[in-house]
PDB file of C-alpha atoms in Angstrom:
ATOM      1  CA  MET A 298     -85.058   3.790  -8.235  1.00  0.00           C
ATOM      2  CA  ALA A 299     -82.342   5.761 -10.003  1.00  0.00           C
ATOM      3  CA  ASP A 300     -78.948   5.520  -8.753  1.00  0.00           C
ATOM      4  CA  ILE A 301     -78.467   8.807  -6.469  1.00  0.00           C
ATOM      5  CA  LYS A 302     -74.422   8.640  -7.944  1.00  0.00           C
ATOM      6  CA  LYS A 303     -75.797   9.430 -11.422  1.00  0.00           C
ATOM      7  CA  THR A 304     -78.578  12.011 -10.998  1.00  0.00           C
ATOM      8  CA  ASN A 305     -77.396  15.558 -11.845  1.00  0.00           C
ATOM      9  CA  PRO A 306     -76.629  17.794  -8.848  1.00  0.00           C
ATOM     10  CA  THR A 307     -78.174  21.122  -8.571  1.00  0.00           C
ATOM     11  CA  ILE A 308     -76.375  22.013  -5.987  1.00  0.00           C
ATOM     12  CA  LEU A 309     -72.705  22.450  -5.458  1.00  0.00           C
ATOM     13  CA  LEU A 310     -70.725  21.778  -2.045  1.00  0.00           C
ATOM     14  CA  TRP A 311     -67.650  24.095  -1.828  1.00  0.00           C
ATOM     15  CA  LEU A 312     -65.654  22.611   0.864  1.00  0.00           C
ATOM     16  CA  ASP A 313     -62.148  22.858   2.346  1.00  0.00           C
ATOM     17  CA  LEU A 314     -60.754  20.513   4.916  1.00  0.00           C
ATOM     18  CA  GLU A 315     -57.427  21.529   6.750  1.00  0.00           C
ATOM     19  CA  MET A 316     -55.481  18.759   7.845  1.00  0.00           C
ATOM     20  CA  THR A 317     -52.178  17.570   9.726  1.00  0.00           C
ATOM     21  CA  GLY A 318     -50.783  16.144   6.814  1.00  0.00           C
ATOM     22  CA  LEU A 319     -51.762  14.923   3.332  1.00  0.00           C
ATOM     23  CA  ALA A 320     -51.780  11.205   4.135  1.00  0.00           C
ATOM     24  CA  PRO A 321     -55.325  10.350   4.659  1.00  0.00           C
ATOM     25  CA  ALA A 322     -54.365   6.940   5.884  1.00  0.00           C
ATOM     26  CA  THR A 323     -52.563   8.629   9.042  1.00  0.00           C
ATOM     27  CA  ASP A 324     -53.223  12.108   9.503  1.00  0.00           C
ATOM     28  CA  ARG A 325     -56.509  13.598  10.669  1.00  0.00           C
ATOM     29  CA  ILE A 326     -59.128  16.604  10.063  1.00  0.00           C
ATOM     30  CA  VAL A 327     -58.785  19.506  12.241  1.00  0.00           C
ATOM     31  CA  GLU A 328     -60.911  21.844  10.228  1.00  0.00           C
ATOM     32  CA  VAL A 329     -63.793  21.818   7.972  1.00  0.00           C
ATOM     33  CA  ALA A 330     -65.866  24.654   6.027  1.00  0.00           C
ATOM     34  CA  ALA A 331     -68.527  24.610   3.207  1.00  0.00           C
ATOM     35  CA  ILE A 332     -70.645  26.765   1.279  1.00  0.00           C
ATOM     36  CA  ALA A 333     -73.533  25.677  -0.354  1.00  0.00           C
ATOM     37  CA  THR A 334     -74.379  27.133  -3.728  1.00  0.00           C
ATOM     38  CA  ASP A 335     -76.289  26.965  -7.023  1.00  0.00           C
ATOM     39  CA  TRP A 336     -74.612  27.107 -10.433  1.00  0.00           C
ATOM     40  CA  ASP A 337     -74.657  30.688 -10.287  1.00  0.00           C
ATOM     41  CA  PHE A 338     -72.018  30.300  -7.583  1.00  0.00           C
ATOM     42  CA  THR A 339     -74.814  32.390  -5.178  1.00  0.00           C
ATOM     43  CA  ALA A 340     -74.007  31.216  -1.711  1.00  0.00           C
ATOM     44  CA  LEU A 341     -77.254  29.535  -0.026  1.00  0.00           C
ATOM     45  CA  GLY A 342     -75.476  28.873   3.297  1.00  0.00           C
ATOM     46  CA  THR A 343     -72.446  28.490   5.311  1.00  0.00           C
ATOM     47  CA  TYR A 344     -70.930  25.942   7.657  1.00  0.00           C
ATOM     48  CA  GLU A 345     -67.723  26.108   9.876  1.00  0.00           C
ATOM     49  CA  SER A 346     -66.336  23.688  12.664  1.00  0.00           C
ATOM     50  CA  GLY A 347     -63.401  22.467  14.086  1.00  0.00           C
ATOM     51  CA  VAL A 348     -62.659  18.953  14.581  1.00  0.00           C
ATOM     52  CA  ARG A 349     -61.741  17.567  17.924  1.00  0.00           C
ATOM     53  CA  GLN A 350     -58.709  15.066  17.840  1.00  0.00           C
ATOM     54  CA  ASP A 351     -56.440  14.063  20.526  1.00  0.00           C
ATOM     55  CA  GLU A 352     -53.855  16.318  21.155  1.00  0.00           C
ATOM     56  CA  SER A 353     -50.949  14.430  21.660  1.00  0.00           C
ATOM     57  CA  GLN A 354     -51.513  12.958  18.303  1.00  0.00           C
ATOM     58  CA  LEU A 355     -52.220  16.299  16.959  1.00  0.00           C
ATOM     59  CA  LYS A 356     -48.982  17.334  18.009  1.00  0.00           C
ATOM     60  CA  GLU A 357     -46.886  14.015  16.803  1.00  0.00           C
ATOM     61  CA  LEU A 358     -48.674  14.798  13.311  1.00  0.00           C
ATOM     62  CA  PHE A 359     -48.154  17.994  12.811  1.00  0.00           C
ATOM     63  CA  GLY A 360     -44.514  17.806  14.199  1.00  0.00           C
ATOM     64  CA  ALA A 361     -43.793  15.594  11.479  1.00  0.00           C
ATOM     65  CA  ASN A 362     -44.744  17.784   8.521  1.00  0.00           C
ATOM     66  CA  PRO A 363     -42.025  20.143   7.586  1.00  0.00           C
ATOM     67  CA  TRP A 364     -45.135  22.411   6.407  1.00  0.00           C
ATOM     68  CA  ALA A 365     -46.664  22.956   9.713  1.00  0.00           C
ATOM     69  CA  ALA A 366     -43.402  22.879  11.503  1.00  0.00           C
ATOM     70  CA  ALA A 367     -42.151  25.612   9.671  1.00  0.00           C
ATOM     71  CA  ARG A 368     -45.382  27.629  11.079  1.00  0.00           C
ATOM     72  CA  PRO A 369     -45.694  27.212  14.370  1.00  0.00           C
ATOM     73  CA  ALA A 370     -48.126  29.833  15.200  1.00  0.00           C
ATOM     74  CA  GLU A 371     -50.570  28.474  12.750  1.00  0.00           C
ATOM     75  CA  THR A 372     -49.992  25.328  14.140  1.00  0.00           C
ATOM     76  CA  GLN A 373     -51.017  25.859  17.728  1.00  0.00           C
ATOM     77  CA  GLU A 374     -53.960  27.726  16.314  1.00  0.00           C
ATOM     78  CA  MET A 375     -55.188  24.749  14.544  1.00  0.00           C
ATOM     79  CA  ILE A 376     -54.873  22.703  17.782  1.00  0.00           C
ATOM     80  CA  ALA A 377     -55.993  24.980  20.156  1.00  0.00           C
ATOM     81  CA  LEU A 378     -59.271  25.239  17.591  1.00  0.00           C
ATOM     82  CA  SER A 379     -59.386  21.351  17.435  1.00  0.00           C
ATOM     83  CA  GLN A 380     -59.736  20.844  21.568  1.00  0.00           C
ATOM     84  CA  ARG A 381     -62.622  23.347  21.889  1.00  0.00           C
ATOM     85  CA  SER A 382     -64.417  21.614  18.954  1.00  0.00           C
ATOM     86  CA  PRO A 383     -67.090  19.187  18.324  1.00  0.00           C
ATOM     87  CA  SER A 384     -65.957  15.732  18.155  1.00  0.00           C
ATOM     88  CA  GLU A 385     -65.179  14.142  14.553  1.00  0.00           C
ATOM     89  CA  ALA A 386     -68.739  11.972  14.630  1.00  0.00           C
ATOM     90  CA  GLU A 387     -70.345  14.983  15.892  1.00  0.00           C
ATOM     91  CA  VAL A 388     -69.243  17.579  13.099  1.00  0.00           C
ATOM     92  CA  GLN A 389     -69.730  14.671  10.146  1.00  0.00           C
ATOM     93  CA  ALA A 390     -72.898  14.515  11.269  1.00  0.00           C
ATOM     94  CA  ALA A 391     -73.573  18.284  11.063  1.00  0.00           C
ATOM     95  CA  VAL A 392     -71.972  18.515   7.742  1.00  0.00           C
ATOM     96  CA  VAL A 393     -74.435  15.785   6.438  1.00  0.00           C
ATOM     97  CA  ALA A 394     -77.112  17.813   7.920  1.00  0.00           C
ATOM     98  CA  PHE A 395     -75.662  20.888   6.342  1.00  0.00           C
ATOM     99  CA  VAL A 396     -76.179  18.901   2.762  1.00  0.00           C
ATOM    100  CA  ASN A 397     -79.500  17.550   3.841  1.00  0.00           C
ATOM    101  CA  GLN A 398     -80.778  21.323   4.467  1.00  0.00           C
ATOM    102  CA  TYR A 399     -79.573  22.676   1.020  1.00  0.00           C
ATOM    103  CA  ALA A 400     -79.661  19.419  -1.288  1.00  0.00           C
ATOM    104  CA  GLY A 401     -82.490  17.524   0.592  1.00  0.00           C
ATOM    105  CA  PRO A 402     -82.276  13.908   1.795  1.00  0.00           C
ATOM    106  CA  GLY A 403     -81.575  11.693  -0.469  1.00  0.00           C
ATOM    107  CA  ASN A 404     -79.962  13.690  -3.023  1.00  0.00           C
ATOM    108  CA  VAL A 405     -75.981  13.993  -4.236  1.00  0.00           C
ATOM    109  CA  VAL A 406     -74.493  17.068  -4.222  1.00  0.00           C
ATOM    110  CA  LEU A 407     -71.067  18.126  -6.396  1.00  0.00           C
ATOM    111  CA  LEU A 408     -68.079  18.325  -4.273  1.00  0.00           C
ATOM    112  CA  ALA A 409     -65.790  21.839  -5.154  1.00  0.00           C
ATOM    113  CA  GLY A 410     -62.724  23.508  -4.754  1.00  0.00           C
ATOM    114  CA  ASN A 411     -59.426  23.679  -5.063  1.00  0.00           C
ATOM    115  CA  SER A 412     -57.399  20.573  -4.990  1.00  0.00           C
ATOM    116  CA  ILE A 413     -60.702  18.962  -4.309  1.00  0.00           C
ATOM    117  CA  HIS A 414     -59.460  15.455  -4.746  1.00  0.00           C
ATOM    118  CA  GLN A 415     -57.365  15.482  -1.766  1.00  0.00           C
ATOM    119  CA  ASP A 416     -60.395  16.642   0.724  1.00  0.00           C
ATOM    120  CA  ARG A 417     -62.126  13.858  -0.866  1.00  0.00           C
ATOM    121  CA  GLN A 418     -59.490  11.254   0.026  1.00  0.00           C
ATOM    122  CA  PHE A 419     -59.972  12.510   3.717  1.00  0.00           C
ATOM    123  CA  ILE A 420     -63.937  12.309   3.465  1.00  0.00           C
ATOM    124  CA  ARG A 421     -63.316   8.692   1.912  1.00  0.00           C
ATOM    125  CA  ALA A 422     -61.262   7.694   4.639  1.00  0.00           C
ATOM    126  CA  TRP A 423     -62.806   9.455   7.682  1.00  0.00           C
ATOM    127  CA  TRP A 424     -66.490  10.577   6.815  1.00  0.00           C
ATOM    128  CA  PRO A 425     -68.337   7.859   5.279  1.00  0.00           C
ATOM    129  CA  GLU A 426     -71.998   9.118   5.591  1.00  0.00           C
ATOM    130  CA  LEU A 427     -70.921  11.932   3.487  1.00  0.00           C
ATOM    131  CA  GLU A 428     -68.943  10.087   1.155  1.00  0.00           C
ATOM    132  CA  ALA A 429     -72.139   8.423   0.368  1.00  0.00           C
ATOM    133  CA  ARG A 430     -73.989  12.227  -0.078  1.00  0.00           C
ATOM    134  CA  LEU A 431     -71.501  12.931  -3.102  1.00  0.00           C
ATOM    135  CA  HIS A 432     -71.505  12.802  -6.569  1.00  0.00           C
ATOM    136  CA  TYR A 433     -69.068  10.824  -7.981  1.00  0.00           C
ATOM    137  CA  ARG A 434     -67.723  13.858 -10.529  1.00  0.00           C
ATOM    138  CA  MET A 435     -66.181  16.833  -8.699  1.00  0.00           C
ATOM    139  CA  LEU A 436     -65.538  20.531 -10.170  1.00  0.00           C
ATOM    140  CA  ASP A 437     -61.661  20.901  -9.065  1.00  0.00           C
ATOM    141  CA  VAL A 438     -60.737  24.494  -9.491  1.00  0.00           C
ATOM    142  CA  SER A 439     -57.097  23.496  -9.738  1.00  0.00           C
ATOM    143  CA  ALA A 440     -57.864  21.801 -13.335  1.00  0.00           C
ATOM    144  CA  TRP A 441     -59.062  25.309 -14.765  1.00  0.00           C
ATOM    145  CA  LYS A 442     -55.852  27.139 -13.138  1.00  0.00           C
ATOM    146  CA  VAL A 443     -53.602  24.716 -15.124  1.00  0.00           C
ATOM    147  CA  VAL A 444     -55.453  24.958 -18.341  1.00  0.00           C
ATOM    148  CA  MET A 445     -56.021  28.822 -17.559  1.00  0.00           C
ATOM    149  CA  GLN A 446     -52.164  29.486 -16.657  1.00  0.00           C
ATOM    150  CA  ALA A 447     -50.734  27.105 -19.572  1.00  0.00           C
ATOM    151  CA  LYS A 448     -52.899  28.200 -22.319  1.00  0.00           C
ATOM    152  CA  TYR A 449     -53.830  31.680 -21.735  1.00  0.00           C
ATOM    153  CA  GLY A 450     -51.322  33.257 -19.255  1.00  0.00           C
ATOM    154  CA  LEU A 451     -54.043  33.740 -16.453  1.00  0.00           C
ATOM    155  CA  GLU A 452     -52.824  33.695 -13.176  1.00  0.00           C
ATOM    156  CA  PHE A 453     -55.176  34.435  -9.754  1.00  0.00           C
ATOM    157  CA  PRO A 454     -53.961  36.203  -7.369  1.00  0.00           C
ATOM    158  CA  LYS A 455     -54.044  33.924  -3.812  1.00  0.00           C
ATOM    159  CA  LYS A 456     -53.484  34.833  -0.554  1.00  0.00           C
ATOM    160  CA  GLU A 457     -53.113  31.776   0.991  1.00  0.00           C
ATOM    161  CA  THR A 458     -54.531  32.073   4.507  1.00  0.00           C
ATOM    162  CA  HIS A 459     -54.831  28.013   4.788  1.00  0.00           C
ATOM    163  CA  ARG A 460     -58.476  28.317   6.947  1.00  0.00           C
ATOM    164  CA  ALA A 461     -60.969  26.492   5.245  1.00  0.00           C
ATOM    165  CA  LEU A 462     -63.693  28.893   5.012  1.00  0.00           C
ATOM    166  CA  ASP A 463     -61.526  31.562   3.353  1.00  0.00           C
ATOM    167  CA  ASP A 464     -59.882  29.283   1.111  1.00  0.00           C
ATOM    168  CA  ILE A 465     -63.328  28.180  -0.434  1.00  0.00           C
ATOM    169  CA  ARG A 466     -64.306  31.993  -0.902  1.00  0.00           C
ATOM    170  CA  GLU A 467     -60.978  32.035  -3.164  1.00  0.00           C
ATOM    171  CA  SER A 468     -62.037  29.218  -4.737  1.00  0.00           C
ATOM    172  CA  ILE A 469     -65.373  30.602  -5.565  1.00  0.00           C
ATOM    173  CA  ASP A 470     -63.604  33.785  -6.601  1.00  0.00           C
ATOM    174  CA  GLU A 471     -61.013  32.095  -8.721  1.00  0.00           C
ATOM    175  CA  LEU A 472     -63.367  29.893 -10.663  1.00  0.00           C
ATOM    176  CA  LYS A 473     -65.312  33.060 -11.397  1.00  0.00           C
ATOM    177  CA  PHE A 474     -61.827  34.797 -12.438  1.00  0.00           C
ATOM    178  CA  TYR A 475     -61.436  32.078 -15.061  1.00  0.00           C
ATOM    179  CA  LEU A 476     -64.955  32.000 -16.151  1.00  0.00           C
ATOM    180  CA  GLU A 477     -65.262  35.570 -17.087  1.00  0.00           C
ATOM    181  CA  LYS A 478     -61.605  36.349 -18.307  1.00  0.00           C
ATOM    182  CA  GLY A 479     -62.230  33.035 -20.629  1.00  0.00           C
ATOM    183  CA  SER A 480     -65.418  35.341 -22.015  1.00  0.00           C
ATOM    184  CA  PHE A 481     -67.688  32.666 -20.220  1.00  0.00           C
ATOM    185  CA  THR A 482     -70.582  33.878 -18.280  1.00  0.00           C
ATOM    186  CA  VAL A 483     -71.161  33.529 -14.559  1.00  0.00           C
TER     187      VAL A 483
END
């Protein structure tokens, strides 16, 4: 049997997590969104959910995060979303079911997004069943950003909403922008 981590994925799993901070060992996931696409970046399906976490822990973790502390309305919105959301186990199972729906059971998907290595660290720490479905390589739009800005002076205007589904759509648009400006076909 072929190692599923080495097969070529046919589906891109554009994923974004919103967390209480950037330390996977201590911070927690509060929102996830995913868009499954083909290699033409055509959306095949969308998933979005908050992730229920302990409210007092969220307040403590967000309170220790200067970025979150400077945005009290957004932080309160994330806490409220978390409190009305399914459990972390339910959300992980739903994301795996979403992957199965578009890639089929046993097939890997390529994780894609902006600074996706950070999200991958949280997936490794908290969602091992999803981690098992991911190809070892990733499509990180941030790497494209570095090259396009430094070498070609191209900059994609970002909205910076810091909501998971908005961020994914923006990442897909950003990669399309670089491919089009670089005279690559999409």
